[in-house]
Amino acid sequence: RQQRCIQAEGTFGIIKNDWQYNRIHRRGMENVENELYLICMGFNLMKYHQKKMRMILS
């Protein structure tokens, strides 16, 4: 039997471990999708901001 790794990959690992986001807080498919879209937008804005700050500081 193959053991699965418990560590999440990349983006999902950051959202789950660093942001302590472990569960969806909405009910219903449309609400869940909207919540995931908001999480992803927040993650992308964070990446954009970090990249912009690196460019300003260098």
mmCIF file as gemmi writes it, N, C-alpha and C atoms, coordinates in Angstrom:
data_model
loop_
_atom_site.group_PDB
_atom_site.id
_atom_site.type_symbol
_atom_site.label_atom_id
_atom_site.label_alt_id
_atom_site.label_comp_id
_atom_site.label_asym_id
_atom_site.label_entity_id
_atom_site.label_seq_id
_atom_site.pdbx_PDB_ins_code
_atom_site.Cartn_x
_atom_site.Cartn_y
_atom_site.Cartn_z
_atom_site.occupancy
_atom_site.B_iso_or_equiv
_atom_site.pdbx_formal_charge
_atom_site.auth_seq_id
_atom_site.auth_asym_id
_atom_site.pdbx_PDB_model_num
ATOM 1 N N . ARG Axp A 1 ? 0.836 -1.182 0 1 0 ? 1 A 1
ATOM 2 C CA . ARG Axp A 1 ? 0 0 0 1 0 ? 1 A 1
ATOM 3 C C . ARG Axp A 1 ? 0.878 1.241 0 1 0 ? 1 A 1
ATOM 4 N N . GLN Axp A 2 ? 0.508 2.215 -0.804 1 0 ? 2 A 1
ATOM 5 C CA . GLN Axp A 2 ? 1.312 3.424 -0.936 1 0 ? 2 A 1
ATOM 6 C C . GLN Axp A 2 ? 0.88 4.469 0.092 1 0 ? 2 A 1
ATOM 7 N N . GLN Axp A 3 ? 1.861 5.057 0.743 1 0 ? 3 A 1
ATOM 8 C CA . GLN Axp A 3 ? 1.584 6.118 1.71 1 0 ? 3 A 1
ATOM 9 C C . GLN Axp A 3 ? 1.48 7.454 0.976 1 0 ? 3 A 1
ATOM 10 N N . ARG Axp A 4 ? 0.514 8.246 1.354 1 0 ? 4 A 1
ATOM 11 C CA . ARG Axp A 4 ? 0.371 9.573 0.758 1 0 ? 4 A 1
ATOM 12 C C . ARG Axp A 4 ? 1.062 10.602 1.639 1 0 ? 4 A 1
ATOM 13 N N . CYS Axp A 5 ? 1.634 11.583 0.995 1 0 ? 5 A 1
ATOM 14 C CA . CYS Axp A 5 ? 2.299 12.662 1.712 1 0 ? 5 A 1
ATOM 15 C C . CYS Axp A 5 ? 1.241 13.561 2.36 1 0 ? 5 A 1
ATOM 16 N N . ILE Axp A 6 ? 1.448 13.941 3.616 1 0 ? 6 A 1
ATOM 17 C CA . ILE Axp A 6 ? 0.471 14.775 4.304 1 0 ? 6 A 1
ATOM 18 C C . ILE Axp A 6 ? 0.71 16.259 4.052 1 0 ? 6 A 1
ATOM 19 N N . GLN Axp A 7 ? 1.833 16.597 3.443 1 0 ? 7 A 1
ATOM 20 C CA . GLN Axp A 7 ? 2.141 17.996 3.174 1 0 ? 7 A 1
ATOM 21 C C . GLN Axp A 7 ? 1.42 18.443 1.906 1 0 ? 7 A 1
ATOM 22 N N . ALA Axp A 8 ? 0.736 19.571 1.983 1 0 ? 8 A 1
ATOM 23 C CA . ALA Axp A 8 ? 0.029 20.101 0.822 1 0 ? 8 A 1
ATOM 24 C C . ALA Axp A 8 ? 1.017 20.756 -0.135 1 0 ? 8 A 1
ATOM 25 N N . GLU Axp A 9 ? 0.637 20.855 -1.39 1 0 ? 9 A 1
ATOM 26 C CA . GLU Axp A 9 ? 1.518 21.416 -2.399 1 0 ? 9 A 1
ATOM 27 C C . GLU Axp A 9 ? 1.35 22.921 -2.516 1 0 ? 9 A 1
ATOM 28 N N . GLY Axp A 10 ? 2.428 23.596 -2.813 1 0 ? 10 A 1
ATOM 29 C CA . GLY Axp A 10 ? 2.478 24.994 -3.203 1 0 ? 10 A 1
ATOM 30 C C . GLY Axp A 10 ? 1.448 25.924 -2.61 1 0 ? 10 A 1
ATOM 31 N N . THR Axp A 11 ? 0.603 26.443 -3.471 1 0 ? 11 A 1
ATOM 32 C CA . THR Axp A 11 ? -0.392 27.434 -3.094 1 0 ? 11 A 1
ATOM 33 C C . THR Axp A 11 ? -1.317 26.922 -1.999 1 0 ? 11 A 1
ATOM 34 N N . PHE Axp A 12 ? -1.783 25.689 -2.131 1 0 ? 12 A 1
ATOM 35 C CA . PHE Axp A 12 ? -2.689 25.141 -1.133 1 0 ? 12 A 1
ATOM 36 C C . PHE Axp A 12 ? -1.997 25.005 0.217 1 0 ? 12 A 1
ATOM 37 N N . GLY Axp A 13 ? -0.713 24.689 0.201 1 0 ? 13 A 1
ATOM 38 C CA . GLY Axp A 13 ? 0.038 24.596 1.447 1 0 ? 13 A 1
ATOM 39 C C . GLY Axp A 13 ? 0.139 25.933 2.146 1 0 ? 13 A 1
ATOM 40 N N . ILE Axp A 14 ? 0.371 26.987 1.383 1 0 ? 14 A 1
ATOM 41 C CA . ILE Axp A 14 ? 0.451 28.33 1.959 1 0 ? 14 A 1
ATOM 42 C C . ILE Axp A 14 ? -0.893 28.733 2.545 1 0 ? 14 A 1
ATOM 43 N N . ILE Axp A 15 ? -1.964 28.502 1.789 1 0 ? 15 A 1
ATOM 44 C CA . ILE Axp A 15 ? -3.298 28.875 2.264 1 0 ? 15 A 1
ATOM 45 C C . ILE Axp A 15 ? -3.663 28.079 3.509 1 0 ? 15 A 1
ATOM 46 N N . LYS Axp A 16 ? -3.372 26.776 3.511 1 0 ? 16 A 1
ATOM 47 C CA . LYS Axp A 16 ? -3.744 25.944 4.651 1 0 ? 16 A 1
ATOM 48 C C . LYS Axp A 16 ? -2.844 26.173 5.859 1 0 ? 16 A 1
ATOM 49 N N . ASN Axp A 17 ? -1.538 26.205 5.661 1 0 ? 17 A 1
ATOM 50 C CA . ASN Axp A 17 ? -0.612 26.265 6.789 1 0 ? 17 A 1
ATOM 51 C C . ASN Axp A 17 ? -0.332 27.686 7.255 1 0 ? 17 A 1
ATOM 52 N N . ASP Axp A 18 ? 0.01 28.579 6.338 1 0 ? 18 A 1
ATOM 53 C CA . ASP Axp A 18 ? 0.39 29.93 6.727 1 0 ? 18 A 1
ATOM 54 C C . ASP Axp A 18 ? -0.823 30.79 7.073 1 0 ? 18 A 1
ATOM 55 N N . TRP Axp A 19 ? -1.906 30.596 6.345 1 0 ? 19 A 1
ATOM 56 C CA . TRP Axp A 19 ? -3.114 31.391 6.59 1 0 ? 19 A 1
ATOM 57 C C . TRP Axp A 19 ? -4.068 30.698 7.543 1 0 ? 19 A 1
ATOM 58 N N . GLN Axp A 20 ? -3.76 29.496 8.01 1 0 ? 20 A 1
ATOM 59 C CA . GLN Axp A 20 ? -4.615 28.695 8.893 1 0 ? 20 A 1
ATOM 60 C C . GLN Axp A 20 ? -6.042 28.585 8.351 1 0 ? 20 A 1
ATOM 61 N N . TYR Axp A 21 ? -6.164 28.338 7.059 1 0 ? 21 A 1
ATOM 62 C CA . TYR Axp A 21 ? -7.474 28.207 6.421 1 0 ? 21 A 1
ATOM 63 C C . TYR Axp A 21 ? -7.698 26.737 6.127 1 0 ? 21 A 1
ATOM 64 N N . ASN Axp A 22 ? -8.484 26.064 6.952 1 0 ? 22 A 1
ATOM 65 C CA . ASN Axp A 22 ? -8.627 24.618 6.848 1 0 ? 22 A 1
ATOM 66 C C . ASN Axp A 22 ? -9.983 24.144 6.374 1 0 ? 22 A 1
ATOM 67 N N . ARG Axp A 23 ? -10.98 25.02 6.366 1 0 ? 23 A 1
ATOM 68 C CA . ARG Axp A 23 ? -12.301 24.563 5.942 1 0 ? 23 A 1
ATOM 69 C C . ARG Axp A 23 ? -13.082 25.7 5.303 1 0 ? 23 A 1
ATOM 70 N N . ILE Axp A 24 ? -14.046 25.301 4.492 1 0 ? 24 A 1
ATOM 71 C CA . ILE Axp A 24 ? -14.938 26.25 3.842 1 0 ? 24 A 1
ATOM 72 C C . ILE Axp A 24 ? -16.02 26.635 4.85 1 0 ? 24 A 1
ATOM 73 N N . HIS Axp A 25 ? -16.342 27.915 4.915 1 0 ? 25 A 1
ATOM 74 C CA . HIS Axp A 25 ? -17.294 28.4 5.907 1 0 ? 25 A 1
ATOM 75 C C . HIS Axp A 25 ? -18.686 28.651 5.328 1 0 ? 25 A 1
ATOM 76 N N . ARG Axp A 26 ? -18.877 28.405 4.049 1 0 ? 26 A 1
ATOM 77 C CA . ARG Axp A 26 ? -20.169 28.631 3.398 1 0 ? 26 A 1
ATOM 78 C C . ARG Axp A 26 ? -20.832 27.307 3.059 1 0 ? 26 A 1
ATOM 79 N N . ARG Axp A 27 ? -22.126 27.367 2.821 1 0 ? 27 A 1
ATOM 80 C CA . ARG Axp A 27 ? -22.885 26.191 2.393 1 0 ? 27 A 1
ATOM 81 C C . ARG Axp A 27 ? -23.495 26.472 1.036 1 0 ? 27 A 1
ATOM 82 N N . GLY Axp A 28 ? -23.571 25.438 0.226 1 0 ? 28 A 1
ATOM 83 C CA . GLY Axp A 28 ? -24.111 25.576 -1.123 1 0 ? 28 A 1
ATOM 84 C C . GLY Axp A 28 ? -22.979 25.736 -2.126 1 0 ? 28 A 1
ATOM 85 N N . MET Axp A 29 ? -23.136 25.116 -3.283 1 0 ? 29 A 1
ATOM 86 C CA . MET Axp A 29 ? -22.058 25.094 -4.273 1 0 ? 29 A 1
ATOM 87 C C . MET Axp A 29 ? -21.655 26.5 -4.721 1 0 ? 29 A 1
ATOM 88 N N . GLU Axp A 30 ? -22.619 27.351 -5.007 1 0 ? 30 A 1
ATOM 89 C CA . GLU Axp A 30 ? -22.293 28.702 -5.48 1 0 ? 30 A 1
ATOM 90 C C . GLU Axp A 30 ? -21.556 29.501 -4.406 1 0 ? 30 A 1
ATOM 91 N N . ASN Axp A 31 ? -21.986 29.381 -3.159 1 0 ? 31 A 1
ATOM 92 C CA . ASN Axp A 31 ? -21.317 30.091 -2.071 1 0 ? 31 A 1
ATOM 93 C C . ASN Axp A 31 ? -19.907 29.567 -1.838 1 0 ? 31 A 1
ATOM 94 N N . VAL Axp A 32 ? -19.725 28.264 -1.956 1 0 ? 32 A 1
ATOM 95 C CA . VAL Axp A 32 ? -18.393 27.673 -1.802 1 0 ? 32 A 1
ATOM 96 C C . VAL Axp A 32 ? -17.476 28.171 -2.914 1 0 ? 32 A 1
ATOM 97 N N . GLU Axp A 33 ? -17.973 28.184 -4.153 1 0 ? 33 A 1
ATOM 98 C CA . GLU Axp A 33 ? -17.171 28.69 -5.271 1 0 ? 33 A 1
ATOM 99 C C . GLU Axp A 33 ? -16.78 30.139 -5.041 1 0 ? 33 A 1
ATOM 100 N N . ASN Axp A 34 ? -17.726 30.959 -4.591 1 0 ? 34 A 1
ATOM 101 C CA . ASN Axp A 34 ? -17.427 32.369 -4.338 1 0 ? 34 A 1
ATOM 102 C C . ASN Axp A 34 ? -16.377 32.527 -3.251 1 0 ? 34 A 1
ATOM 103 N N . GLU Axp A 35 ? -16.46 31.721 -2.212 1 0 ? 35 A 1
ATOM 104 C CA . GLU Axp A 35 ? -15.47 31.798 -1.142 1 0 ? 35 A 1
ATOM 105 C C . GLU Axp A 35 ? -14.083 31.412 -1.66 1 0 ? 35 A 1
ATOM 106 N N . LEU Axp A 36 ? -14.023 30.358 -2.466 1 0 ? 36 A 1
ATOM 107 C CA . LEU Axp A 36 ? -12.732 29.953 -3.031 1 0 ? 36 A 1
ATOM 108 C C . LEU Axp A 36 ? -12.173 31.016 -3.97 1 0 ? 36 A 1
ATOM 109 N N . TYR Axp A 37 ? -13.045 31.666 -4.753 1 0 ? 37 A 1
ATOM 110 C CA . TYR Axp A 37 ? -12.589 32.755 -5.624 1 0 ? 37 A 1
ATOM 111 C C . TYR Axp A 37 ? -11.99 33.885 -4.801 1 0 ? 37 A 1
ATOM 112 N N . LEU Axp A 38 ? -12.634 34.23 -3.694 1 0 ? 38 A 1
ATOM 113 C CA . LEU Axp A 38 ? -12.116 35.301 -2.845 1 0 ? 38 A 1
ATOM 114 C C . LEU Axp A 38 ? -10.772 34.928 -2.229 1 0 ? 38 A 1
ATOM 115 N N . ILE Axp A 39 ? -10.627 33.683 -1.805 1 0 ? 39 A 1
ATOM 116 C CA . ILE Axp A 39 ? -9.355 33.224 -1.24 1 0 ? 39 A 1
ATOM 117 C C . ILE Axp A 39 ? -8.257 33.317 -2.296 1 0 ? 39 A 1
ATOM 118 N N . CYS Axp A 40 ? -8.565 32.859 -3.506 1 0 ? 40 A 1
ATOM 119 C CA . CYS Axp A 40 ? -7.571 32.889 -4.584 1 0 ? 40 A 1
ATOM 120 C C . CYS Axp A 40 ? -7.216 34.319 -4.976 1 0 ? 40 A 1
ATOM 121 N N . MET Axp A 41 ? -8.209 35.2 -5.004 1 0 ? 41 A 1
ATOM 122 C CA . MET Axp A 41 ? -7.921 36.604 -5.313 1 0 ? 41 A 1
ATOM 123 C C . MET Axp A 41 ? -7.018 37.209 -4.249 1 0 ? 41 A 1
ATOM 124 N N . GLY Axp A 42 ? -7.289 36.898 -2.982 1 0 ? 42 A 1
ATOM 125 C CA . GLY Axp A 42 ? -6.44 37.396 -1.91 1 0 ? 42 A 1
ATOM 126 C C . GLY Axp A 42 ? -5.018 36.885 -2.035 1 0 ? 42 A 1
ATOM 127 N N . PHE Axp A 43 ? -4.872 35.619 -2.386 1 0 ? 43 A 1
ATOM 128 C CA . PHE Axp A 43 ? -3.538 35.042 -2.557 1 0 ? 43 A 1
ATOM 129 C C . PHE Axp A 43 ? -2.799 35.721 -3.708 1 0 ? 43 A 1
ATOM 130 N N . ASN Axp A 44 ? -3.495 35.923 -4.833 1 0 ? 44 A 1
ATOM 131 C CA . ASN Axp A 44 ? -2.87 36.559 -5.989 1 0 ? 44 A 1
ATOM 132 C C . ASN Axp A 44 ? -2.512 38.013 -5.705 1 0 ? 44 A 1
ATOM 133 N N . LEU Axp A 45 ? -3.363 38.726 -4.967 1 0 ? 45 A 1
ATOM 134 C CA . LEU Axp A 45 ? -3.036 40.104 -4.595 1 0 ? 45 A 1
ATOM 135 C C . LEU Axp A 45 ? -1.814 40.149 -3.688 1 0 ? 45 A 1
ATOM 136 N N . MET Axp A 46 ? -1.703 39.183 -2.77 1 0 ? 46 A 1
ATOM 137 C CA . MET Axp A 46 ? -0.539 39.12 -1.898 1 0 ? 46 A 1
ATOM 138 C C . MET Axp A 46 ? 0.733 38.901 -2.717 1 0 ? 46 A 1
ATOM 139 N N . LYS Axp A 47 ? 0.673 37.968 -3.684 1 0 ? 47 A 1
ATOM 140 C CA . LYS Axp A 47 ? 1.836 37.712 -4.534 1 0 ? 47 A 1
ATOM 141 C C . LYS Axp A 47 ? 2.2 38.95 -5.348 1 0 ? 47 A 1
ATOM 142 N N . TYR Axp A 48 ? 1.191 39.637 -5.893 1 0 ? 48 A 1
ATOM 143 C CA . TYR Axp A 48 ? 1.427 40.85 -6.675 1 0 ? 48 A 1
ATOM 144 C C . TYR Axp A 48 ? 2.084 41.924 -5.81 1 0 ? 48 A 1
ATOM 145 N N . HIS Axp A 49 ? 1.569 42.107 -4.601 1 0 ? 49 A 1
ATOM 146 C CA . HIS Axp A 49 ? 2.113 43.119 -3.698 1 0 ? 49 A 1
ATOM 147 C C . HIS Axp A 49 ? 3.566 42.8 -3.335 1 0 ? 49 A 1
ATOM 148 N N . GLN Axp A 50 ? 3.853 41.536 -3.032 1 0 ? 50 A 1
ATOM 149 C CA . GLN Axp A 50 ? 5.219 41.15 -2.691 1 0 ? 50 A 1
ATOM 150 C C . GLN Axp A 50 ? 6.166 41.389 -3.86 1 0 ? 50 A 1
ATOM 151 N N . LYS Axp A 51 ? 5.722 41.052 -5.065 1 0 ? 51 A 1
ATOM 152 C CA . LYS Axp A 51 ? 6.561 41.257 -6.247 1 0 ? 51 A 1
ATOM 153 C C . LYS Axp A 51 ? 6.797 42.743 -6.481 1 0 ? 51 A 1
ATOM 154 N N . LYS Axp A 52 ? 5.746 43.547 -6.319 1 0 ? 52 A 1
ATOM 155 C CA . LYS Axp A 52 ? 5.863 44.994 -6.507 1 0 ? 52 A 1
ATOM 156 C C . LYS Axp A 52 ? 6.832 45.588 -5.489 1 0 ? 52 A 1
ATOM 157 N N . MET Axp A 53 ? 6.752 45.144 -4.238 1 0 ? 53 A 1
ATOM 158 C CA . MET Axp A 53 ? 7.646 45.658 -3.202 1 0 ? 53 A 1
ATOM 159 C C . MET Axp A 53 ? 9.093 45.265 -3.478 1 0 ? 53 A 1
ATOM 160 N N . ARG Axp A 54 ? 9.315 44.051 -3.989 1 0 ? 54 A 1
ATOM 161 C CA . ARG Axp A 54 ? 10.683 43.645 -4.341 1 0 ? 54 A 1
ATOM 162 C C . ARG Axp A 54 ? 11.239 44.528 -5.446 1 0 ? 54 A 1
ATOM 163 N N . MET Axp A 55 ? 10.396 44.892 -6.413 1 0 ? 55 A 1
ATOM 164 C CA . MET Axp A 55 ? 10.851 45.747 -7.511 1 0 ? 55 A 1
ATOM 165 C C . MET Axp A 55 ? 11.175 47.15 -7.004 1 0 ? 55 A 1
ATOM 166 N N . ILE Axp A 56 ? 10.385 47.657 -6.063 1 0 ? 56 A 1
ATOM 167 C CA . ILE Axp A 56 ? 10.619 48.994 -5.519 1 0 ? 56 A 1
ATOM 168 C C . ILE Axp A 56 ? 11.909 49.02 -4.71 1 0 ? 56 A 1
ATOM 169 N N . LEU Axp A 57 ? 12.149 47.977 -3.931 1 0 ? 57 A 1
ATOM 170 C CA . LEU Axp A 57 ? 13.313 47.948 -3.052 1 0 ? 57 A 1
ATOM 171 C C . LEU Axp A 57 ? 14.615 47.628 -3.779 1 0 ? 57 A 1
ATOM 172 N N . SER Axp A 58 ? 14.53 47.079 -4.981 1 0 ? 58 A 1
ATOM 173 C CA . SER Axp A 58 ? 15.779 46.732 -5.68 1 0 ? 58 A 1
ATOM 174 C C . SER Axp A 58 ? 16.222 47.805 -6.635 1 0 ? 58 A 1
